[in-house]
XYZ file of N, CA and C in Angstrom:
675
model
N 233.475 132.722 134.120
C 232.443 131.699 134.167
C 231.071 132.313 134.093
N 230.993 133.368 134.747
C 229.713 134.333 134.527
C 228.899 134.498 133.626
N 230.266 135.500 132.700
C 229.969 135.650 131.400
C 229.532 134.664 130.399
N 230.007 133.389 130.396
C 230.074 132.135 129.903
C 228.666 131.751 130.172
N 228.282 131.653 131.455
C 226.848 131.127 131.585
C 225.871 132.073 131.122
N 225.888 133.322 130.961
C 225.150 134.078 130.771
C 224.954 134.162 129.063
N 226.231 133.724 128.533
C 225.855 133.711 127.041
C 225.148 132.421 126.534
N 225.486 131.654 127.675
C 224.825 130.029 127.342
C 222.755 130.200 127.630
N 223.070 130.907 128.354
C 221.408 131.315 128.899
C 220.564 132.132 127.832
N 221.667 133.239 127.500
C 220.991 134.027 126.184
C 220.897 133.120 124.801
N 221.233 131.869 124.759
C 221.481 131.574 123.644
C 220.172 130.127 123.829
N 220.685 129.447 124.711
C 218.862 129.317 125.010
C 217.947 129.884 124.681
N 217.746 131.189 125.335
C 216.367 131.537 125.025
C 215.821 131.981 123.361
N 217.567 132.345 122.916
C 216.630 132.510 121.344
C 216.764 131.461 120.930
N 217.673 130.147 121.215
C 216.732 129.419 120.439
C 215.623 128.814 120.902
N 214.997 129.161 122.042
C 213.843 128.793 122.131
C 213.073 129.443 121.445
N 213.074 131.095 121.427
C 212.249 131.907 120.672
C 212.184 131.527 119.204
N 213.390 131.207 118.885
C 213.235 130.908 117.379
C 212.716 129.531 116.815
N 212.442 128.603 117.902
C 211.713 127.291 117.976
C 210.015 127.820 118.310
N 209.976 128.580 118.643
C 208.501 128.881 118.995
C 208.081 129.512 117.963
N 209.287 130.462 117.093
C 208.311 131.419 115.703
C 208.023 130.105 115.079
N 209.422 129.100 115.318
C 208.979 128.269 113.344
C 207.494 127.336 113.568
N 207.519 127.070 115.213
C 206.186 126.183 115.483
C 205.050 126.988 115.140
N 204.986 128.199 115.311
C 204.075 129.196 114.333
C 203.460 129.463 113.508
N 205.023 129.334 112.861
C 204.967 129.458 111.620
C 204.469 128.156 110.441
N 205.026 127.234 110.713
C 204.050 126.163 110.830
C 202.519 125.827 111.463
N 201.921 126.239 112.330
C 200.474 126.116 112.541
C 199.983 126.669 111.467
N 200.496 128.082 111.618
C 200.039 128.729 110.408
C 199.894 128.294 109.151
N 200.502 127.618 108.553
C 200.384 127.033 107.539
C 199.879 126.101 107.285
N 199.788 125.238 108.818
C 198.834 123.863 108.656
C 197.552 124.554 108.556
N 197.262 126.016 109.038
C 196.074 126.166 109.429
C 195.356 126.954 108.518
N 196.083 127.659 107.600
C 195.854 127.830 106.174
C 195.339 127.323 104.902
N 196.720 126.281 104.882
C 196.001 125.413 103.551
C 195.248 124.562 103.736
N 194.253 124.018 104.440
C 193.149 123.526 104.742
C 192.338 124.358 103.937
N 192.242 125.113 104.472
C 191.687 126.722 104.231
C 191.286 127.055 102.992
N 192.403 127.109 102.542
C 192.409 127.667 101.331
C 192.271 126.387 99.948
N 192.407 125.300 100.431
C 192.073 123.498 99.586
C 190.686 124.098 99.769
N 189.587 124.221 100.497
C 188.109 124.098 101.042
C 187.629 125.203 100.246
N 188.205 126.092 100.054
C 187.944 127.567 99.345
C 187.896 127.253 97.826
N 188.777 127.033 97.401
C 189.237 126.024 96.021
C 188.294 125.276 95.796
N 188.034 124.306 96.429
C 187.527 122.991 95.832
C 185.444 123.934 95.889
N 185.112 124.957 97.473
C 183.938 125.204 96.675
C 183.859 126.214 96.085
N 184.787 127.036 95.780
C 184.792 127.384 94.277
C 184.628 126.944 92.881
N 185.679 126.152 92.938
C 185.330 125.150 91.785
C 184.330 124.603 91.677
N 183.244 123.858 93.178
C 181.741 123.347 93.285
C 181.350 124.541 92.402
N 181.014 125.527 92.780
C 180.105 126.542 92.875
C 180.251 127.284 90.827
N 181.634 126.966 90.323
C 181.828 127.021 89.137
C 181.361 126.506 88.130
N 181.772 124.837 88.573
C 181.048 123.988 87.886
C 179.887 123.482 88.018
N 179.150 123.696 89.286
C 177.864 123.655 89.257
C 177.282 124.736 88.591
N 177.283 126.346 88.392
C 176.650 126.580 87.942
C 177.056 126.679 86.540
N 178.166 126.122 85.627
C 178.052 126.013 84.447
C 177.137 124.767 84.218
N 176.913 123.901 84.833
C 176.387 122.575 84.331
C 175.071 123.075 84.680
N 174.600 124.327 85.475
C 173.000 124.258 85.862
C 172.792 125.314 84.307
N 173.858 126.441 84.406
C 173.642 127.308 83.076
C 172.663 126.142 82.033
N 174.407 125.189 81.480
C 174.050 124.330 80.753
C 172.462 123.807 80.522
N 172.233 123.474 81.658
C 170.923 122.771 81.562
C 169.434 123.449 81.351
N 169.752 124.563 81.757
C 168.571 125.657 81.715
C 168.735 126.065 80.330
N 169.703 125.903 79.700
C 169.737 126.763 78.408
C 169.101 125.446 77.258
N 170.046 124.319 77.857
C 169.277 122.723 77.217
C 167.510 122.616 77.273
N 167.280 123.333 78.636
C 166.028 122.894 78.698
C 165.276 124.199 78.319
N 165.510 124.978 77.824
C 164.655 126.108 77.043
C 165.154 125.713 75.738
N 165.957 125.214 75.048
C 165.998 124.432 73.720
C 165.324 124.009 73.629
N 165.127 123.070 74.131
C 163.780 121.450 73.796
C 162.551 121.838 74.519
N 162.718 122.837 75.152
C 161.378 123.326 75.511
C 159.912 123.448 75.092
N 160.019 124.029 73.801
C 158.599 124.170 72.885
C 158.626 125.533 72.153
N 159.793 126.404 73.048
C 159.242 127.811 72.559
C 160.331 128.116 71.662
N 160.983 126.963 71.632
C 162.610 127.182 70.786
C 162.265 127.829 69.015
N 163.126 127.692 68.559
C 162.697 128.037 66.950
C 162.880 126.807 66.462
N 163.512 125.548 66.826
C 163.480 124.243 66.491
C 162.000 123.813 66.653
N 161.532 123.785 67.366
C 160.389 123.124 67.776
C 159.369 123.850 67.245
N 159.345 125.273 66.840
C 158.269 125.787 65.845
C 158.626 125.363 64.420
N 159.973 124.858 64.074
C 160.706 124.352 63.040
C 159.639 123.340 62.613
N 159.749 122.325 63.834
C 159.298 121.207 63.557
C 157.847 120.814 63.374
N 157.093 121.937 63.880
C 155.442 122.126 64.267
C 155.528 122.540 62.662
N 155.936 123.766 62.020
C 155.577 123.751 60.629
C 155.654 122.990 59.369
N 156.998 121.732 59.691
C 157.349 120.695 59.014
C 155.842 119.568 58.786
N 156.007 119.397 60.660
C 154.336 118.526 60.609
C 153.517 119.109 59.361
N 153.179 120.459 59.552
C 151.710 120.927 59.300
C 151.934 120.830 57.938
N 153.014 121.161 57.289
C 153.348 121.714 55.523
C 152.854 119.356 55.283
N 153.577 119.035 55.905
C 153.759 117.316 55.537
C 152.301 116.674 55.918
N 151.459 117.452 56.653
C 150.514 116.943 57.106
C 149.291 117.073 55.699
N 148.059 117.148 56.112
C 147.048 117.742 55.138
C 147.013 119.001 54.733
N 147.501 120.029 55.001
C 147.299 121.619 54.900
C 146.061 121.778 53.859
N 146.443 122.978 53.409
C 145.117 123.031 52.554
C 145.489 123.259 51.245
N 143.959 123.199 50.299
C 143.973 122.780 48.751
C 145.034 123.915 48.438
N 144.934 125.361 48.442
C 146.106 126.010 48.115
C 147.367 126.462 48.368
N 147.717 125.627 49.713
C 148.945 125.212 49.764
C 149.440 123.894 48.934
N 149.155 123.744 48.353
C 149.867 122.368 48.239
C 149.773 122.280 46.492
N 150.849 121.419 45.616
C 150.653 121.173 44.595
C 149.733 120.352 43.843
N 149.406 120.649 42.879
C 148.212 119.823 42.014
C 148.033 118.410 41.791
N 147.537 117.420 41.914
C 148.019 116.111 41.702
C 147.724 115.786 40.152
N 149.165 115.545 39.818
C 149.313 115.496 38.656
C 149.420 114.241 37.933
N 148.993 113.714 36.607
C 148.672 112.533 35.725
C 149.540 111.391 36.524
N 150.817 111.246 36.322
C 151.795 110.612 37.390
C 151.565 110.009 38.645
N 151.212 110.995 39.683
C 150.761 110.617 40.835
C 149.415 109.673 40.533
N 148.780 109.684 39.962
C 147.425 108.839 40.059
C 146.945 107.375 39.762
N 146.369 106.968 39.950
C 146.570 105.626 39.547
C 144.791 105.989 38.994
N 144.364 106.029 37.646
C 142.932 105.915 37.565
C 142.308 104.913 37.023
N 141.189 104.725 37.223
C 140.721 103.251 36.727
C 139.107 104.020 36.289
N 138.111 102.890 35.734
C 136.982 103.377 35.484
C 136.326 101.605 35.650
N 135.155 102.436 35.891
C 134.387 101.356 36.495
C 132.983 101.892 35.702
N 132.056 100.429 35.230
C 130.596 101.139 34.686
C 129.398 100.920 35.723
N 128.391 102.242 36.377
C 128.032 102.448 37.655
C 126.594 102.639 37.203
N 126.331 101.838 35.667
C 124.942 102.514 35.444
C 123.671 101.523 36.697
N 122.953 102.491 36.758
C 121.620 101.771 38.007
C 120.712 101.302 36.904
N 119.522 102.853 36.538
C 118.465 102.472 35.912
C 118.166 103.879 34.434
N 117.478 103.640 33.911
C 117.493 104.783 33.287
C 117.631 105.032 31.809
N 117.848 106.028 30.872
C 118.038 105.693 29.804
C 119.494 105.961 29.472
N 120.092 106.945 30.447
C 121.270 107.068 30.664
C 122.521 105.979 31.404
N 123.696 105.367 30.393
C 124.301 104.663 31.594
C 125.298 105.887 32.101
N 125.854 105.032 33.009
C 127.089 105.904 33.986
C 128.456 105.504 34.227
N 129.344 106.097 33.465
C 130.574 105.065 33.667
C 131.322 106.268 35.474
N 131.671 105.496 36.268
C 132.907 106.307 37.260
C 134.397 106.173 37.268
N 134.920 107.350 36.766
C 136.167 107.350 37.332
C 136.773 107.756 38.156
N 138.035 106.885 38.836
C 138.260 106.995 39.763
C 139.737 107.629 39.919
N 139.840 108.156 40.775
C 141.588 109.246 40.454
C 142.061 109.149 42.356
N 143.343 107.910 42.240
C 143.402 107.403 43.284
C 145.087 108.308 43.742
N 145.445 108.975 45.149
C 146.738 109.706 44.982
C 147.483 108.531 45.338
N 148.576 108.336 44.520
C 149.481 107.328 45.244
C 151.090 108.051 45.214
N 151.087 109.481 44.976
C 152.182 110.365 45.151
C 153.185 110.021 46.474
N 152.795 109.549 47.095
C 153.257 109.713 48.927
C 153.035 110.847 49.593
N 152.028 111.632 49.100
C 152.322 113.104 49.729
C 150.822 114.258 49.466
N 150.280 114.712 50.025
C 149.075 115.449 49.661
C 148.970 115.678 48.481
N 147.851 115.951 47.752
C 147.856 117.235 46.385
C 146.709 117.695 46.274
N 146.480 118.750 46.175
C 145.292 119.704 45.874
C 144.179 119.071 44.061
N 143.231 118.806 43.866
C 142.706 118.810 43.658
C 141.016 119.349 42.798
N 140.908 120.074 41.665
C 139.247 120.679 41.811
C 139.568 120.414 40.255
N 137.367 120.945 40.070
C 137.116 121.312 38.540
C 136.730 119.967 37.540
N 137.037 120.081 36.502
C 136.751 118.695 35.620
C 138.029 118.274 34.704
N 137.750 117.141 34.870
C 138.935 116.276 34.264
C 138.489 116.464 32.586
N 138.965 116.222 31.409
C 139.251 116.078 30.709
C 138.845 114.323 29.672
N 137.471 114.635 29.573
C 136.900 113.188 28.850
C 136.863 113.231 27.344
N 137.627 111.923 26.445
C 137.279 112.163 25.354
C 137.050 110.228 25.482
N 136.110 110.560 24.454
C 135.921 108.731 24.187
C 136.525 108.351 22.737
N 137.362 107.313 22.450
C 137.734 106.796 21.436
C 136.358 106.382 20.679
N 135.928 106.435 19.395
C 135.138 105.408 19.083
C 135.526 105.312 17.087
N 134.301 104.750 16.653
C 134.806 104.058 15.772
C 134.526 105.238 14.239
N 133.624 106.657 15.292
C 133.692 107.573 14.334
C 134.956 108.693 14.685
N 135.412 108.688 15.001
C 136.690 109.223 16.021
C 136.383 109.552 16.959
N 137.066 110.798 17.528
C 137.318 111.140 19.208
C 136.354 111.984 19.445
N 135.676 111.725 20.420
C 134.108 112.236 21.167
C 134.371 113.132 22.472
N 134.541 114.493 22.537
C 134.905 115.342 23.888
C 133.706 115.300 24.628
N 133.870 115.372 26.202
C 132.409 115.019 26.301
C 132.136 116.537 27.211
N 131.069 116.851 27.551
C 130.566 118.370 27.474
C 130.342 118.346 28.970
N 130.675 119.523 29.760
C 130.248 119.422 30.991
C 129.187 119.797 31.442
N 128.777 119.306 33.166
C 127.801 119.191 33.199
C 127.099 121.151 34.166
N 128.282 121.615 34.079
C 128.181 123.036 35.049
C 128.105 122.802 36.152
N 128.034 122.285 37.064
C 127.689 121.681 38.422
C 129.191 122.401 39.185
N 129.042 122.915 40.312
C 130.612 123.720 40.912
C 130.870 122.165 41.964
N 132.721 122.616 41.330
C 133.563 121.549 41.964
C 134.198 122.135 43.124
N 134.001 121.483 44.117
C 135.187 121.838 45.339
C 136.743 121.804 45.263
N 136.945 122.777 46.127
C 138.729 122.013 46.281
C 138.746 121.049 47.191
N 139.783 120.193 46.534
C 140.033 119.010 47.550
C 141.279 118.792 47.222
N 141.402 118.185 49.309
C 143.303 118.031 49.520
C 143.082 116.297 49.472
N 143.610 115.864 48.428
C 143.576 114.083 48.409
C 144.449 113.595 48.439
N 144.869 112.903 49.803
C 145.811 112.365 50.778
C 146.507 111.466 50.250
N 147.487 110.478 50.401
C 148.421 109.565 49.776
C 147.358 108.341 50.188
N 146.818 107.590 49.573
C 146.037 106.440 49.297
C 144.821 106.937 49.164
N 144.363 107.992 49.351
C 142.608 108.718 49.033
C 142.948 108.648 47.359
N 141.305 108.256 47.533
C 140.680 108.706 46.395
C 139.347 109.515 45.965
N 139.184 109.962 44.564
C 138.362 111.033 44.270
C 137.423 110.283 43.103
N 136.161 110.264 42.902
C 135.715 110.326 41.728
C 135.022 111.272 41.012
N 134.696 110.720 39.700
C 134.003 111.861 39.025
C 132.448 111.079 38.070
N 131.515 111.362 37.532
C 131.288 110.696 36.845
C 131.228 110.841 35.512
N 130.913 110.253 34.464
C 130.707 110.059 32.765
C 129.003 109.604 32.649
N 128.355 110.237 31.866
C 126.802 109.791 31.550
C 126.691 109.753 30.443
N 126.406 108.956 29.695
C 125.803 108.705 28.284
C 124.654 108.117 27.806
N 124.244 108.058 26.564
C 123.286 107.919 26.367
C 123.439 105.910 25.218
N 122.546 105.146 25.961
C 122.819 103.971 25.741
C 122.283 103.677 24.623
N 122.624 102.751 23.902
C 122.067 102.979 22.279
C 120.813 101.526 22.405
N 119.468 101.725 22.427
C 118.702 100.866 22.187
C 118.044 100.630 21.366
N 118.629 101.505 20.001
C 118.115 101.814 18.875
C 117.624 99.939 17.920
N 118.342 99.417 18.616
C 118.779 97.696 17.681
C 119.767 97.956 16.547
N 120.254 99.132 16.639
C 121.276 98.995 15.120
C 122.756 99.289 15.661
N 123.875 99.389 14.895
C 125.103 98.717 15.477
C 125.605 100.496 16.337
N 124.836 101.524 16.139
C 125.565 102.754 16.773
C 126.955 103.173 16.296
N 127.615 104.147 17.112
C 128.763 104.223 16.619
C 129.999 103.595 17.958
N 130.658 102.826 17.533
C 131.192 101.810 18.361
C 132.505 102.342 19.633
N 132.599 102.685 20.916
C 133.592 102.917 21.565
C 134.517 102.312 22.004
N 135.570 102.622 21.460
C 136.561 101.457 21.926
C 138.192 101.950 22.942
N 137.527 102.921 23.318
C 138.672 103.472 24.686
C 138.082 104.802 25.705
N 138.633 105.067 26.396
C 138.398 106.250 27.366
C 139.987 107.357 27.354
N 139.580 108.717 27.515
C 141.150 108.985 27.303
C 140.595 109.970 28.825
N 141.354 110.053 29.742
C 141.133 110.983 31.027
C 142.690 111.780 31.116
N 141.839 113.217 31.103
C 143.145 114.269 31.497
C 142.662 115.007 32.595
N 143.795 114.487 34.030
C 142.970 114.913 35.417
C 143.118 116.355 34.899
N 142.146 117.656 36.317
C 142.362 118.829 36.034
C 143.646 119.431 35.698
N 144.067 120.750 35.488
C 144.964 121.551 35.533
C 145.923 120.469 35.089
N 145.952 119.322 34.196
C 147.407 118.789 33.761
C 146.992 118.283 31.799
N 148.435 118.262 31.470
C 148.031 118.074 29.779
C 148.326 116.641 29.594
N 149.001 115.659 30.439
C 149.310 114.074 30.342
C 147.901 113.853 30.528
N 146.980 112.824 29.584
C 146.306 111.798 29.659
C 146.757 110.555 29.988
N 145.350 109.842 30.199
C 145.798 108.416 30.853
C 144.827 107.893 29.580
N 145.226 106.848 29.048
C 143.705 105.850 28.287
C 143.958 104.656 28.992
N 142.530 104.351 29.046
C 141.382 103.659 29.775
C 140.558 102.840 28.931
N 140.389 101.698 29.129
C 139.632 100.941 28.497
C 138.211 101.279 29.072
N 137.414 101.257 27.944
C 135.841 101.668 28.500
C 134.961 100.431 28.868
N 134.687 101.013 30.013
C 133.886 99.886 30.797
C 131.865 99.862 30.382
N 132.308 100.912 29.947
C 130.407 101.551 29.716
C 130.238 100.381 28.507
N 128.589 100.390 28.321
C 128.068 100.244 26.845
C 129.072 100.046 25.722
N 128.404 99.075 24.798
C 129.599 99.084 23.350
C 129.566 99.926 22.419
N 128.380 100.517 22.525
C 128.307 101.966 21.771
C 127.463 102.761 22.293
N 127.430 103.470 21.342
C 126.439 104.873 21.395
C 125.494 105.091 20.341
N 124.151 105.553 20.644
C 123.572 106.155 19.308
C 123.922 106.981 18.663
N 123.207 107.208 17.729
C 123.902 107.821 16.510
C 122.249 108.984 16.201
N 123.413 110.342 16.914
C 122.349 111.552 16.937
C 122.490 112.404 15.772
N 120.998 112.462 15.658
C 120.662 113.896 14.464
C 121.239 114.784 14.554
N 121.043 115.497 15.560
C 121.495 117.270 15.562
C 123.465 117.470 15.783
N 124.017 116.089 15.875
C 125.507 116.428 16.081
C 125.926 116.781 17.155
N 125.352 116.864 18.342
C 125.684 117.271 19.678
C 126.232 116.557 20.703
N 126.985 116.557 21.747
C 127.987 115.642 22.285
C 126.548 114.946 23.439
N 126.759 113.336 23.300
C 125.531 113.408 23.760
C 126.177 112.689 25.381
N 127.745 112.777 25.559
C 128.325 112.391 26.910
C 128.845 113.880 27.545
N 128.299 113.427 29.224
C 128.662 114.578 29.983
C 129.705 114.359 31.140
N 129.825 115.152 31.639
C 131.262 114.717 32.476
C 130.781 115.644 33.572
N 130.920 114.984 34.818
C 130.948 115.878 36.022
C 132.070 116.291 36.668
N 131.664 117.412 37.722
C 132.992 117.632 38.040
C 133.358 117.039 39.364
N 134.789 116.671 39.358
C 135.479 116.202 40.697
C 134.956 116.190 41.618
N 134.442 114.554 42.297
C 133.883 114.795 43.549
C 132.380 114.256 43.445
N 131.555 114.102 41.655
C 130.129 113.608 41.402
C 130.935 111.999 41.162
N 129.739 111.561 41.343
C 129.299 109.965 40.729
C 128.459 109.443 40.635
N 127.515 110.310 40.598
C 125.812 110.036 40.158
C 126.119 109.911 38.745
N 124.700 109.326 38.433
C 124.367 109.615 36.811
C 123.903 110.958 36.926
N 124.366 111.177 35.833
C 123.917 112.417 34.815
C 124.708 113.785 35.434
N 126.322 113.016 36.450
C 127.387 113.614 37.222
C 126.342 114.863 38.128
């Protein structure tokens, strides 16, 4: 009976002992993965926060100003904007819309103006003298310039430029020699435009043969350009 109780006693106590490791062993584990969930999850905070802060710092030095986009876009402005007469292409017969108008005041000279309007959509550079011949009824009359220095000019999408034409008005009382068109070739281009002439119905009729119309350059509209 001794023996008997004594193995019943030893057998108690381990399984008590072995009820006390697994309760242990279990805390332990309750007391762990808490632990290690909290570790995880701010890891992962600390991951994905700083990819999304990366992100944003790198977003916000993009759109910043100092990007190469944004100097992209600063040179786009400036090239699309006005730049200057030698940046930019010539405004050519096409682009223009010209008209002529007669601007005489007083004098013995009248004054016809033409006008060279950009309707390109887009800047164009500008200078020098256009290209005047007058139709008339003894033929084609080139008209002579007046030397006067032309500027460059950047003339914007609806700007316009003039120039002027001066001639000499025929008050002779006899029929002159009769004009019956305008032909304008803006600078630096070989397309003419014809123009109905707004000036005087003729011209006198000179001795010495000399062109007795002058043409100013780009930018006059006085008489005598």
């Amino acid at each position: 009976m001794r023996v008997h109780q004594l193995s019943f006693a030893a057998l108690a106590i381990a399984a008590g002992l072995s009820l006390t490791a697994c309760q242990s062993d279990d805390d332990g584990k309750a007391r762990s993965d808490p632990s290690a969930a909290s570790s995880a999850s701010t890891g992962g905070g600390a991951g994905t926060g700083g990819a999304d802060q990366g992100g944003g710092a790198s977003a916000g030095q993009g759109t910043g100003g100092k990007s190469s986009g944004g100097q992209g876009a600063t040179g786009a402005n400036g090239s699309g904007g006005s730049g200057s007469a030698s940046e930019l292409g010539k405004c050519r017969t096409a682009d223009l819309q010209i008209t002529a108008k007669d601007r005489t005041i007083t004098g013995d000279d009248g004054t016809v103006v033409v006008s060279l309007r950009n309707r390109s959509g887009h800047s164009c550079a500008i200078s020098g003298y256009a290209g005047v011949d007058l139709k008339t009824s003894a033929g084609s009359l080139s008209a002579k310039r007046t030397g006067a220095k032309s500027p460059s000019v950047v003339l914007k999408n609806g700007e316009s430029i003039d120039f002027g034409i001066s001639y000499p008005r025929n008050d002779s009382g006899g029929s002159g020699i009769r004009v019956t068109g305008l032909l304008v070739t803006p600078p630096n281009e070989t397309h003419t435009a014809t123009l109905h002439w707004p000036g005087a119905p003729s011209l006198p009729i000179t001795e010495n043969g000399g062109t007795p119309v002058k043409v100013g350059p780009i930018g006059s509209a006085g008489q005598g350009g």
